[in-house]
Short mmCIF file of C-alpha atoms and ligand atoms in Angstrom, two decimals:
data_model
loop_
_atom_site.label_atom_id
_atom_site.label_comp_id
_atom_site.label_asym_id
_atom_site.label_seq_id
_atom_site.Cartn_x
_atom_site.Cartn_y
_atom_site.Cartn_z
CA UNK A 354 48.95 128.52 0.76
CA UNK A 355 50.81 125.27 1.42
CA UNK A 356 48.19 124.23 3.94
CA UNK A 357 45.42 125.01 1.47
CA UNK A 358 47.11 122.85 -1.19
CA UNK A 359 47.53 119.98 1.25
CA UNK A 360 43.88 120.26 2.20
CA UNK A 361 42.82 120.08 -1.42
CA UNK A 362 44.88 116.91 -1.85
CA UNK A 363 43.53 115.43 1.35
CA UNK A 364 39.99 115.95 0.10
CA UNK A 365 40.57 114.03 -3.13
CA UNK A 366 38.71 110.73 -3.19
CA UNK A 367 40.96 107.90 -2.00
CA UNK A 368 39.90 105.61 -4.84
CA UNK A 369 41.21 106.59 -8.23
CA UNK A 370 38.68 106.70 -11.02
CA UNK A 371 38.96 103.35 -12.77
CA UNK A 372 40.52 103.57 -16.16
CA UNK A 373 40.01 100.77 -18.64
CA UNK A 374 43.47 99.45 -17.85
CA UNK A 375 42.77 99.19 -14.14
CA UNK A 376 40.05 96.61 -14.73
CA UNK A 377 41.56 93.27 -13.85
CA UNK A 378 42.80 90.84 -16.46
CA UNK A 379 41.21 87.42 -16.34
CA UNK A 380 43.12 84.22 -16.96
CA UNK A 381 40.66 81.36 -17.09
CA UNK A 382 42.55 78.05 -17.07
CA UNK A 383 40.21 75.28 -18.03
CA UNK A 384 41.09 71.63 -18.41
CA UNK A 385 39.10 68.73 -19.76
CA UNK A 386 37.90 65.96 -17.42
CA UNK A 387 39.99 67.02 -14.43
CA UNK A 388 38.40 65.39 -11.39
CA UNK A 389 38.51 67.40 -8.15
CA UNK A 390 39.70 64.15 -6.53
CA UNK A 391 42.91 64.66 -8.53
CA UNK A 392 43.71 68.07 -7.04
CA UNK A 393 45.63 67.89 -3.82
CA UNK A 394 43.90 70.96 -2.36
CA UNK A 395 40.56 69.09 -2.52
CA UNK A 396 41.81 66.33 -0.22
CA UNK A 397 40.57 62.76 -0.65
CA UNK A 398 42.46 59.51 -1.17
CA UNK A 399 44.76 60.92 -3.87
CA UNK A 400 45.72 63.99 -1.84
CA UNK A 401 49.33 62.88 -1.49
CA UNK A 402 49.55 61.66 -5.08
CA UNK A 403 47.90 64.40 -7.15
CA UNK A 404 50.65 66.33 -8.96
CA UNK A 405 49.11 69.74 -8.39
CA UNK A 406 51.43 72.02 -6.39
CA UNK A 407 50.70 74.93 -8.73
CA UNK A 408 46.93 74.51 -8.89
CA UNK A 409 47.16 74.29 -5.10
CA UNK A 410 48.92 77.68 -5.12
CA UNK A 411 45.67 79.18 -6.41
CA UNK A 412 43.89 77.66 -3.39
CA UNK A 413 46.57 78.87 -1.00
CA UNK A 414 46.35 82.41 -2.33
CA UNK A 415 42.64 82.43 -3.10
CA UNK A 416 39.32 80.61 -2.73
CA UNK A 417 38.47 76.95 -3.31
CA UNK A 418 34.87 76.10 -4.18
CA UNK A 419 33.74 72.76 -2.86
CA UNK A 420 30.45 72.59 -4.71
CA UNK A 421 30.73 73.97 -8.19
CA UNK A 422 28.10 71.91 -10.02
CA UNK A 423 27.77 71.66 -13.77
CA UNK A 424 24.47 71.92 -15.65
CA UNK A 425 25.25 68.91 -17.89
CA UNK A 426 28.35 66.83 -17.24
CA UNK A 427 29.83 66.68 -20.72
CA UNK A 428 32.29 68.72 -22.71
CA UNK A 429 30.55 70.79 -25.41
CA UNK A 430 27.43 71.50 -23.37
CA UNK A 431 29.55 72.69 -20.44
CA UNK A 432 31.48 75.04 -22.71
CA UNK A 433 28.30 76.32 -24.36
CA UNK A 434 26.81 77.05 -20.93
CA UNK A 435 29.93 78.89 -19.84
CA UNK A 436 29.95 81.10 -22.94
CA UNK A 437 26.23 81.83 -23.02
CA UNK A 438 25.34 81.81 -19.32
CA UNK A 439 22.37 79.62 -20.21
CA UNK A 440 21.30 76.00 -20.01
CA UNK A 441 21.76 73.86 -23.12
CA UNK A 442 18.05 73.74 -23.89
CA UNK A 443 18.18 77.52 -24.43
CA UNK A 444 21.63 77.95 -26.02
CA UNK A 445 20.90 75.04 -28.37
CA UNK A 446 23.83 72.81 -27.41
CA UNK A 447 22.71 69.84 -25.33
CA UNK A 448 25.02 67.11 -26.61
CA UNK A 449 28.50 66.56 -28.07
CA UNK A 450 27.14 64.07 -30.55
CA UNK A 451 24.32 64.25 -33.05
CA UNK A 452 25.82 66.94 -35.25
CA UNK A 453 24.97 70.06 -33.25
CA UNK A 454 27.16 73.12 -33.65
CA UNK A 455 27.22 75.99 -31.20
CA UNK A 456 25.36 78.96 -32.63
CA UNK A 457 28.09 81.58 -32.42
CA UNK A 458 25.75 84.41 -33.33
CA UNK A 459 24.12 84.34 -29.89
CA UNK A 460 25.09 86.58 -26.98
CA UNK A 461 28.18 85.32 -25.18
CA UNK A 462 30.21 86.85 -22.39
CA UNK A 463 33.43 87.29 -24.45
CA UNK A 464 31.50 89.43 -26.95
CA UNK A 465 30.18 91.61 -24.14
CA UNK A 466 33.64 91.85 -22.62
CA UNK A 467 34.98 93.09 -25.94
CA UNK A 468 32.31 95.79 -25.86
CA UNK A 469 33.39 96.61 -22.31
CA UNK A 470 36.94 97.26 -23.55
CA UNK A 471 38.62 93.90 -23.07
CA UNK A 472 40.97 92.17 -25.44
CA UNK A 473 39.84 88.55 -25.63
CA UNK A 474 41.76 85.42 -26.57
CA UNK A 475 41.18 81.69 -26.50
CA UNK A 476 43.71 78.93 -27.00
CA UNK A 477 43.34 75.14 -26.85
CA UNK A 478 40.28 72.94 -26.70
CA UNK A 479 37.07 74.40 -28.06
CA UNK A 480 34.91 71.42 -29.14
CA UNK A 481 31.82 73.33 -30.17
CA UNK A 482 31.72 72.55 -33.88
CA UNK A 483 31.46 76.12 -35.12
CA UNK A 484 34.27 78.69 -35.23
CA UNK A 485 34.86 80.76 -32.09
CA UNK A 486 33.17 84.18 -32.02
CA UNK A 487 33.85 87.05 -29.64
CA UNK A 488 37.62 86.57 -29.61
CA UNK A 489 40.29 88.90 -31.03
CA UNK A 490 42.62 85.92 -31.04
CA UNK A 491 41.77 82.23 -31.29
CA UNK A 492 43.88 79.20 -31.89
CA UNK A 493 41.98 76.03 -31.13
CA UNK A 494 42.19 72.28 -31.52
CA UNK A 495 39.80 70.79 -34.05
CA UNK A 496 37.34 68.45 -32.28
CA UNK A 497 38.97 66.58 -29.41
CA UNK A 498 42.47 67.44 -30.66
CA UNK A 499 45.64 65.35 -30.45
CA UNK A 500 48.06 65.03 -27.55
CA UNK A 501 51.15 64.74 -29.71
CA UNK A 502 51.97 66.98 -32.68
CA UNK A 503 48.52 68.57 -32.67
CA UNK A 504 46.69 70.46 -35.37
CA UNK A 505 45.49 73.99 -34.53
CA UNK A 506 42.73 75.95 -36.24
CA UNK A 507 42.96 79.70 -36.56
CA UNK A 508 40.98 82.29 -38.49
CA UNK A 509 43.53 81.93 -41.29
CA UNK A 510 43.44 78.15 -41.58
CA UNK A 511 44.94 75.11 -39.89
CA UNK A 512 48.51 74.04 -39.18
CA UNK A 513 50.28 71.22 -37.35
CA UNK A 514 52.90 71.76 -34.66
CA UNK A 515 55.53 69.44 -33.27
CA UNK A 516 55.35 68.89 -29.55
CA UNK A 517 53.05 68.01 -26.67
CA UNK A 518 49.68 69.68 -26.64
CA UNK A 519 49.68 70.88 -23.01
CA UNK A 520 53.08 72.51 -23.40
CA UNK A 521 52.17 74.08 -26.74
CA UNK A 522 48.94 75.55 -25.37
CA UNK A 523 50.77 76.97 -22.36
CA UNK A 524 53.41 78.50 -24.61
CA UNK A 525 50.79 80.11 -26.83
CA UNK A 526 48.96 81.45 -23.79
CA UNK A 527 52.11 83.13 -22.50
CA UNK A 528 52.83 84.59 -25.93
CA UNK A 529 49.31 85.98 -26.02
CA UNK A 530 49.72 87.64 -22.61
CA UNK A 531 53.07 89.03 -23.63
CA UNK A 532 51.39 90.79 -26.56
CA UNK A 533 48.27 91.73 -24.62
CA UNK A 534 50.11 93.39 -21.73
CA UNK A 535 51.62 95.94 -24.09
CA UNK A 536 48.20 97.25 -24.97
CA UNK A 537 46.13 99.79 -23.15
CA UNK A 538 43.35 97.31 -22.51
CA UNK A 539 42.71 94.62 -19.91
CA UNK A 540 42.61 91.10 -21.30
CA UNK A 541 40.59 87.92 -20.98
CA UNK A 542 42.50 84.75 -21.76
CA UNK A 543 40.73 81.40 -21.94
CA UNK A 544 43.52 78.83 -21.68
CA UNK A 545 41.80 75.55 -22.39
CA UNK A 546 43.66 72.27 -22.16
CA UNK A 547 42.83 69.00 -23.86
CA UNK A 548 44.38 67.11 -20.95
CA UNK A 549 43.59 65.03 -18.99
CA UNK A 550 40.96 63.75 -21.46
CA UNK A 551 40.85 60.12 -22.56
CA UNK A 552 43.13 58.41 -23.79
CA UNK A 553 45.38 60.00 -21.17
CA UNK A 554 48.64 60.22 -23.13
CA UNK A 555 51.37 61.57 -20.83
CA UNK A 556 53.77 64.18 -22.12
CA UNK A 557 57.45 63.49 -22.76
CA UNK A 558 58.46 65.09 -19.45
CA UNK A 559 56.04 63.00 -17.42
CA UNK A 560 56.13 59.59 -19.11
CA UNK A 561 57.99 57.98 -16.22
CA UNK A 562 56.50 59.94 -13.39
CA UNK A 563 54.26 57.24 -11.95
CA UNK A 564 55.70 54.06 -13.34
CA UNK A 565 56.58 52.72 -9.88
CA UNK A 566 53.73 54.21 -7.91
CA UNK A 567 50.78 52.27 -6.47
CA UNK A 568 47.72 54.38 -5.80
CA UNK A 569 45.10 53.81 -3.12
CA UNK A 570 41.85 52.35 -4.49
CA UNK A 571 38.52 54.07 -4.04
CA UNK A 572 36.22 52.17 -1.65
CA UNK A 573 33.59 51.68 -4.39
CA UNK A 574 35.92 50.25 -7.06
CA UNK A 575 34.06 46.93 -6.95
CA UNK A 576 30.56 48.41 -6.79
CA UNK A 577 27.84 45.95 -7.85
CA UNK A 578 25.12 48.64 -8.20
CA UNK A 579 22.71 47.10 -5.72
CA UNK A 580 20.10 49.44 -4.26
CA UNK A 581 20.12 51.59 -7.38
CA UNK A 582 18.18 51.69 -10.61
CA UNK A 583 18.91 50.47 -14.11
CA UNK A 584 20.93 53.50 -15.20
CA UNK A 585 23.87 52.74 -12.90
CA UNK A 586 23.74 49.06 -13.86
CA UNK A 587 23.44 49.51 -17.61
CA UNK A 588 26.13 52.14 -18.22
CA UNK A 589 29.09 51.32 -20.42
CA UNK A 590 31.90 53.11 -18.62
CA UNK A 591 33.41 50.58 -16.29
CA UNK A 592 37.11 49.97 -15.82
CA UNK A 593 36.26 46.28 -15.96
CA UNK A 594 34.30 46.11 -19.21
CA UNK A 595 34.68 49.36 -21.14
CA UNK A 596 38.21 50.57 -20.59
CA UNK A 597 40.32 49.53 -23.55
CA UNK A 598 43.50 47.55 -23.10
CA UNK A 599 44.97 49.07 -26.24
CA UNK A 600 44.33 52.79 -26.54
CA UNK A 601 43.40 53.53 -22.94
CA UNK A 602 45.93 51.36 -21.19
CA UNK A 603 48.54 51.14 -23.96
CA UNK A 604 49.07 47.42 -23.52
CA UNK A 605 49.57 46.60 -27.17
CA UNK A 606 52.31 47.47 -29.56
CA UNK A 607 52.39 51.07 -30.78
CA UNK A 608 51.75 50.40 -34.41
CA UNK A 609 48.31 49.07 -33.65
CA UNK A 610 47.27 52.16 -31.75
CA UNK A 611 45.50 55.24 -33.01
CA UNK A 612 46.81 56.85 -29.84
CA UNK A 613 50.47 56.81 -30.67
CA UNK A 614 50.22 56.91 -34.44
CA UNK A 615 51.23 60.57 -34.32
CA UNK A 616 54.51 60.10 -32.48
CA UNK A 617 57.68 61.00 -34.36
CA UNK A 618 60.76 58.80 -34.05
CA UNK A 619 62.16 60.46 -30.94
CA UNK A 620 58.83 60.64 -29.21
CA UNK A 621 58.19 56.99 -30.00
CA UNK A 622 61.54 55.94 -28.58
CA UNK A 623 60.83 57.67 -25.27
CA UNK A 624 57.33 56.20 -25.26
CA UNK A 625 58.50 52.64 -25.89
CA UNK A 626 61.11 52.83 -23.16
CA UNK A 627 58.33 53.34 -20.68
CA UNK A 628 55.55 51.20 -22.11
CA UNK A 629 57.48 48.17 -23.40
CA UNK A 630 58.29 46.86 -19.91
CA UNK A 631 54.68 47.43 -18.85
CA UNK A 632 53.48 45.48 -21.88
CA UNK A 633 55.95 42.70 -21.05
CA UNK A 634 54.68 42.55 -17.51
CA UNK A 635 51.08 42.43 -18.64
CA UNK A 636 51.79 39.68 -21.17
CA UNK A 637 53.36 37.44 -18.58
CA UNK A 638 51.24 38.22 -15.53
CA UNK A 639 48.04 36.51 -16.76
CA UNK A 640 45.88 38.74 -14.65
CA UNK A 641 42.20 37.93 -14.28
CA UNK A 642 39.09 39.03 -12.39
CA UNK A 643 39.63 41.55 -9.58
CA UNK A 644 43.39 41.45 -10.07
CA UNK A 645 42.97 42.61 -13.64
CA UNK A 646 40.60 45.40 -12.56
CA UNK A 647 43.14 46.49 -9.94
CA UNK A 648 45.92 46.49 -12.50
CA UNK A 649 43.82 48.49 -14.96
CA UNK A 650 42.94 51.03 -12.27
CA UNK A 651 46.63 51.53 -11.48
CA UNK A 652 47.53 51.91 -15.18
CA UNK A 653 44.69 54.38 -15.61
CA UNK A 654 45.81 56.51 -12.67
CA UNK A 655 49.44 56.47 -13.77
CA UNK A 656 48.60 57.98 -17.15
CA UNK A 657 45.75 60.22 -16.03
CA UNK A 658 47.79 61.86 -13.26
CA UNK A 659 50.84 62.17 -15.51
CA UNK A 660 48.70 64.21 -17.93
CA UNK A 661 47.67 66.42 -15.02
CA UNK A 662 51.28 66.91 -13.98
CA UNK A 663 51.89 68.68 -17.28
CA UNK A 664 48.77 70.81 -16.89
CA UNK A 665 49.96 71.77 -13.42
CA UNK A 666 53.41 72.74 -14.65
CA UNK A 667 51.66 74.95 -17.19
CA UNK A 668 49.66 76.59 -14.39
CA UNK A 669 52.95 77.18 -12.58
CA UNK A 670 54.46 78.79 -15.67
CA UNK A 671 51.47 81.11 -16.01
CA UNK A 672 51.54 82.12 -12.32
CA UNK A 673 55.29 82.71 -12.47
CA UNK A 674 54.95 84.71 -15.67
CA UNK A 675 52.31 86.96 -14.12
CA UNK A 676 54.53 87.56 -11.09
CA UNK A 677 57.65 88.23 -13.17
CA UNK A 678 55.87 90.83 -15.25
CA UNK A 679 54.16 92.41 -12.27
CA UNK A 680 50.76 91.47 -13.66
CA UNK A 681 49.74 89.23 -10.78
CA UNK A 682 48.22 91.95 -8.58
CA UNK A 683 45.75 92.94 -11.26
CA UNK A 684 45.02 89.55 -12.77
CA UNK A 685 42.36 87.11 -11.63
CA UNK A 686 43.42 83.50 -12.13
CA UNK A 687 40.74 80.83 -12.26
CA UNK A 688 41.20 77.09 -12.54
CA UNK A 689 38.31 74.84 -13.50
CA UNK A 690 37.36 71.88 -15.68
CA UNK A 691 34.46 71.21 -18.04
CA UNK A 692 33.11 68.61 -15.59
CA UNK A 693 34.18 66.14 -12.95
CA UNK A 694 35.32 62.58 -13.65
CA UNK A 695 35.28 59.12 -12.10
CA UNK A 696 38.62 57.85 -10.92
CA UNK A 697 37.45 54.32 -10.23
CA UNK A 698 34.55 55.31 -7.96
CA UNK A 699 31.67 52.89 -8.69
CA UNK A 700 34.18 51.02 -10.85
CA UNK A 701 33.97 53.80 -13.47
CA UNK A 702 35.86 56.27 -15.60
CA UNK A 703 34.13 59.05 -17.64
CA UNK A 704 31.38 61.34 -16.32
CA UNK A 705 27.76 62.22 -17.42
CA UNK A 706 25.90 61.07 -14.28
CA UNK A 707 24.44 63.45 -11.76
CA UNK A 708 26.28 61.56 -9.05
CA UNK A 709 28.82 63.63 -7.17
CA UNK A 710 32.15 62.85 -8.91
CA UNK A 711 30.92 63.97 -12.32
CA UNK A 712 28.51 66.68 -11.19
CA UNK A 713 31.12 68.55 -9.17
CA UNK A 714 33.87 70.31 -11.05
CA UNK A 715 36.93 71.96 -9.56
CA UNK A 716 36.82 75.73 -9.14
CA UNK A 717 39.66 77.73 -7.62
CA UNK A 718 39.93 81.50 -7.87
CA UNK A 719 42.74 83.85 -6.94
CA UNK A 720 41.84 87.52 -7.04
CA UNK A 721 44.42 89.58 -5.19
CA UNK A 722 42.82 92.03 -2.79
CA UNK A 723 39.44 90.28 -3.06
CA UNK A 724 39.63 86.56 -2.32
CA UNK A 725 40.87 85.78 1.15
CA UNK A 726 43.95 83.57 1.05
CA UNK A 727 43.18 79.92 1.76
CA UNK A 728 39.42 80.43 1.93
CA UNK A 729 36.92 77.66 1.25
CA UNK A 730 33.44 78.16 -0.10
CA UNK A 731 30.72 75.52 0.31
CA UNK A 732 27.87 77.35 -1.45
CA UNK A 733 26.16 75.92 -4.52
CA UNK A 734 27.78 77.57 -7.51
CA UNK A 735 27.77 76.45 -11.11
CA UNK A 736 29.41 76.80 -14.49
CA UNK A 737 26.15 78.61 -15.30
CA UNK A 738 27.51 81.48 -13.16
CA UNK A 739 30.81 82.01 -14.94
CA UNK A 740 29.52 84.34 -17.68
CA UNK A 741 27.83 86.75 -15.31
CA UNK A 742 30.81 86.64 -12.96
CA UNK A 743 33.15 87.70 -15.76
CA UNK A 744 30.73 90.41 -16.85
CA UNK A 745 30.50 91.85 -13.36
CA UNK A 746 34.29 91.87 -13.11
CA UNK A 747 34.45 93.68 -16.44
CA UNK A 748 31.86 96.20 -15.29
CA UNK A 749 29.56 95.14 -18.13
CA UNK A 750 25.79 94.77 -17.85
CA UNK A 751 24.47 91.23 -17.43
CA UNK A 752 21.86 90.41 -20.08
CA UNK A 753 18.42 89.43 -18.80
CA UNK A 754 18.53 86.16 -20.68
CA UNK A 755 21.51 84.79 -18.74
CA UNK A 756 20.38 82.30 -16.11
CA UNK A 757 23.16 82.22 -13.52
CA UNK A 758 24.38 84.62 -10.83
CA UNK A 759 27.69 86.37 -10.51
CA UNK A 760 29.82 84.79 -7.80
CA UNK A 761 31.68 88.08 -7.20
CA UNK A 762 29.95 88.57 -3.79
CA UNK A 763 31.05 85.07 -2.75
CA UNK A 764 34.60 85.87 -3.84
CA UNK A 765 34.36 88.93 -1.61
CA UNK A 766 33.38 86.69 1.29
CA UNK A 767 29.71 87.71 1.42
CA UNK A 768 26.87 85.34 0.62
CA UNK A 769 23.80 87.15 -0.73
CA UNK A 770 20.67 86.34 1.31
CA UNK A 771 18.92 84.98 -1.77
CA UNK A 772 21.79 82.80 -2.99
CA UNK A 773 20.52 79.55 -4.57
CA UNK A 774 19.86 76.59 -2.33
CA UNK A 775 19.31 74.13 -5.17
CA UNK A 776 20.86 73.30 -8.52
CA UNK A 777 19.20 72.00 -11.68
CA UNK A 778 20.83 69.38 -13.90
CA UNK A 779 19.92 67.84 -17.27
CA UNK A 780 21.88 65.24 -19.25
CA UNK A 781 20.70 64.19 -22.74
CA UNK A 782 23.32 62.22 -24.64
CA UNK A 783 21.86 58.71 -24.98
CA UNK A 784 22.31 56.31 -26.68
CA UNK A 785 25.93 57.32 -27.08
CA UNK A 786 29.37 56.99 -25.57
CA UNK A 787 29.16 55.14 -22.26
CA UNK A 788 25.40 54.65 -22.38
CA UNK A 789 24.36 56.86 -19.51
CA UNK A 790 20.61 57.25 -19.65
CA UNK A 791 19.04 60.69 -19.98
CA UNK A 792 18.15 62.29 -16.70
CA UNK A 793 17.37 65.54 -15.00
CA UNK A 794 17.33 66.38 -11.32
CA UNK A 795 17.82 68.68 -8.39
CA UNK A 796 20.78 68.84 -6.03
CA UNK A 797 20.63 70.65 -2.72
CA UNK A 798 23.36 70.90 -0.15
CA UNK A 799 22.29 67.57 1.34
CA UNK A 800 20.02 65.73 -1.09
CA UNK A 801 19.61 64.76 -4.71
CA UNK A 802 16.48 63.78 -6.60
CA UNK A 803 17.10 62.36 -10.07
CA UNK A 804 14.66 61.33 -12.79
CA UNK A 805 15.91 58.88 -15.43
CA UNK A 806 13.12 59.55 -17.87
CA UNK A 807 14.13 57.89 -21.13
CA UNK A 808 14.41 54.18 -21.83
CA UNK A 809 13.31 53.78 -18.20
CA UNK A 810 11.10 55.84 -15.93
CA UNK A 811 12.92 55.71 -12.61
CA UNK A 812 13.50 58.10 -9.76
CA UNK A 813 16.51 58.06 -7.46
CA UNK A 814 17.13 60.01 -4.30
CA UNK A 815 20.29 60.27 -2.22
CA UNK A 816 21.14 61.64 1.19
CA UNK A 817 24.73 62.85 0.93
CA UNK A 818 25.01 63.28 4.67
CA UNK A 819 24.36 59.63 5.50
CA UNK A 820 25.52 58.21 2.16
CA UNK A 821 28.24 60.39 0.63
CA UNK A 822 29.19 57.73 -1.92
CA UNK A 823 25.60 57.55 -3.22
CA UNK A 824 25.26 53.79 -2.85
CA UNK A 825 21.65 53.66 -1.69
CA UNK A 826 18.66 55.01 -3.53
CA UNK A 827 16.23 56.15 -0.82
CA UNK A 828 13.44 57.15 -3.19
CA UNK A 829 10.11 55.98 -1.80
CA UNK A 830 11.36 55.37 1.73
CA UNK A 831 8.73 56.36 4.29
CA UNK A 832 11.16 58.17 6.59
CA UNK A 833 12.13 60.48 3.73
CA UNK A 834 8.58 61.13 2.47
CA UNK A 835 8.57 64.82 3.43
CA UNK A 836 12.00 65.49 1.97
CA UNK A 837 10.99 63.69 -1.21
CA UNK A 838 7.78 65.70 -1.61
CA UNK A 839 9.70 68.93 -1.04
CA UNK A 840 12.36 67.99 -3.59
CA UNK A 841 9.72 67.08 -6.17
CA UNK A 842 8.08 70.45 -5.73
CA UNK A 843 11.34 72.35 -5.93
CA UNK A 844 12.44 70.40 -9.00
CA UNK A 845 9.22 71.37 -10.79
CA UNK A 846 9.78 74.99 -9.82
CA UNK A 847 13.34 74.84 -11.15
CA UNK A 848 12.16 73.45 -14.46
CA UNK A 849 9.77 76.38 -14.76
CA UNK A 850 12.38 78.89 -13.62
CA UNK A 851 14.96 77.69 -16.14
CA UNK A 852 12.34 77.18 -18.88
CA UNK A 853 12.97 73.48 -19.33
CA UNK A 854 10.12 71.11 -20.10
CA UNK A 855 9.23 67.67 -21.48
CA UNK A 856 8.10 69.36 -24.71
CA UNK A 857 11.48 71.00 -25.24
CA UNK A 858 13.27 67.73 -24.48
CA UNK A 859 11.02 65.97 -26.97
CA UNK A 860 11.94 68.59 -29.56
CA UNK A 861 15.67 67.88 -29.09
CA UNK A 862 14.96 64.19 -29.20
CA UNK A 863 13.26 64.58 -32.55
CA UNK A 864 16.04 66.77 -33.95
CA UNK A 865 19.69 66.05 -33.24
CA UNK A 866 19.35 63.41 -30.55
CA UNK A 867 17.57 60.89 -32.70
CA UNK A 868 20.81 60.38 -34.62
CA UNK A 869 22.73 59.18 -31.57
CA UNK A 870 24.05 55.65 -31.41
CA UNK A 871 25.96 53.48 -28.98
CA UNK A 872 29.74 54.00 -28.92
CA UNK A 873 32.23 52.63 -26.45
C1 SGN B 1154 35.42 60.76 -26.58
C2 SGN B 1154 35.83 59.62 -25.66
C3 SGN B 1154 34.71 59.27 -24.68
C4 SGN B 1154 34.23 60.53 -23.99
C5 SGN B 1154 33.79 61.53 -25.04
C6 SGN B 1154 33.26 62.81 -24.50
N1 SGN B 1154 36.18 58.45 -26.40
O1 SGN B 1154 34.46 60.35 -27.49
O2 SGN B 1154 35.21 58.34 -23.74
O3 SGN B 1154 33.19 60.24 -23.11
O4 SGN B 1154 34.93 61.84 -25.83
O5 SGN B 1154 34.22 63.48 -23.75
S1 SGN B 1154 37.63 58.35 -27.07
O6 SGN B 1154 37.90 56.92 -27.26
O7 SGN B 1154 37.57 59.06 -28.34
O8 SGN B 1154 38.59 58.96 -26.18
S2 SGN B 1154 34.14 65.03 -23.66
O9 SGN B 1154 34.99 65.44 -22.55
O10 SGN B 1154 34.62 65.56 -24.91
O11 SGN B 1154 32.76 65.35 -23.41
CA1 CA B 1155 35.28 66.84 -20.73
#
């Protein structure tokens, strides 16, 4: 009898039938303008300076993606692509400016996750014009949001809170998880920071962090844009000419600044203690030419990285919270940003270009039992893939209309035979902030072919193997003729595959984009 009972038990399937609760929770931590160069785990010249021990923990325990490429290197469009799993020309959101609002009635992955039994919440930066849909809980910053004493929008109206935005968002995220874990449902949390977006206002805990630090300069800080087309020359995003001495670098008295207008008395006191001596130095140093550019670069890095330090502490708090509550084993933690960013490369800040620093966004994923600790993935993945990835994790069907591919197999350490070998990019927002001309293009593992099609009609091509800093346009060079012809053909195929076309672009141009104007 006993033996028979044991046999029956032994014959039970080893894997328990998955209940709703056993589906993993997803914590998607998403910052704004966080360059991969400013994450220690990515290496590079700031490796020893980037304040990211906690983001690095995700890499140590999970997988780091070296080539996560965005579809359009700008905030709203990146977010719209993530939610919809589609390119901007199909989800209707191609530009931050021009009055477009995300059409929240369309299919998005959070809605489908709700149907699959998930509780869904979003806190922090949203930046899509319309109200969030597909979330049981949302508490978001209006527009770009404020660093200090921010306003939050919720379904029941708006309110202002005292404190620093990164800390407040982290706090709200933990509160959300604390509620969500009591329920009999897995949860999705989108924890979306404003930081480290311009104007890089450090939090009270990090104001002094870098005041005495000198950072290494990128080799292309004094780029003169030779051997490239008009787009690189005519942008308006240089540290030299565009970066503002007041709001960006905080080199004028507080009262004159929009930036610090929101500080209360105590916050202002702490702020002045740090910035007054810097202002004094600047006023007496009489810096000019390259020396001034160098000084501005250092100021920029001090504030930018200080903002990241607060984001990283928040990541640490979330990871610790999950461990303390025993949620870590069944929670996937993802860290990413809406796009990459220039940290002085080519003399720039901001993003938008299809060149590497803005095209590549950080992506780190820790999925206990699935991602191999410390693994590195070099495949071409994209923010276009996030929606379908989350849906596969949730066990929900992926709608036909979504245009990416789930990266779950890659997380498992297996690359599907038909994984993409090229990525399609399209940037529209011109004339506008930073005056980056409209362009579309193809990126492969080694090459890029880019068409600046508006205002100019110029092609650029880069060989990342021989020219990783993209300093030499090789379009039209005889020794690359075959590669060029192949890239042209593949680019046309991609435009067909993703249903993009000159006609559709023209339609956007006639609608929202015609209202764009130059801003600095
Ligand atoms: C703001 C910034 C720009 C930035 C855009 C888009 N200007 O307008 O420098 O390029 O956001 O950024 S600021 O003076 O208001 O800071 S995005 O991340 O939202 O796309
Ligand atoms: Ca951004």
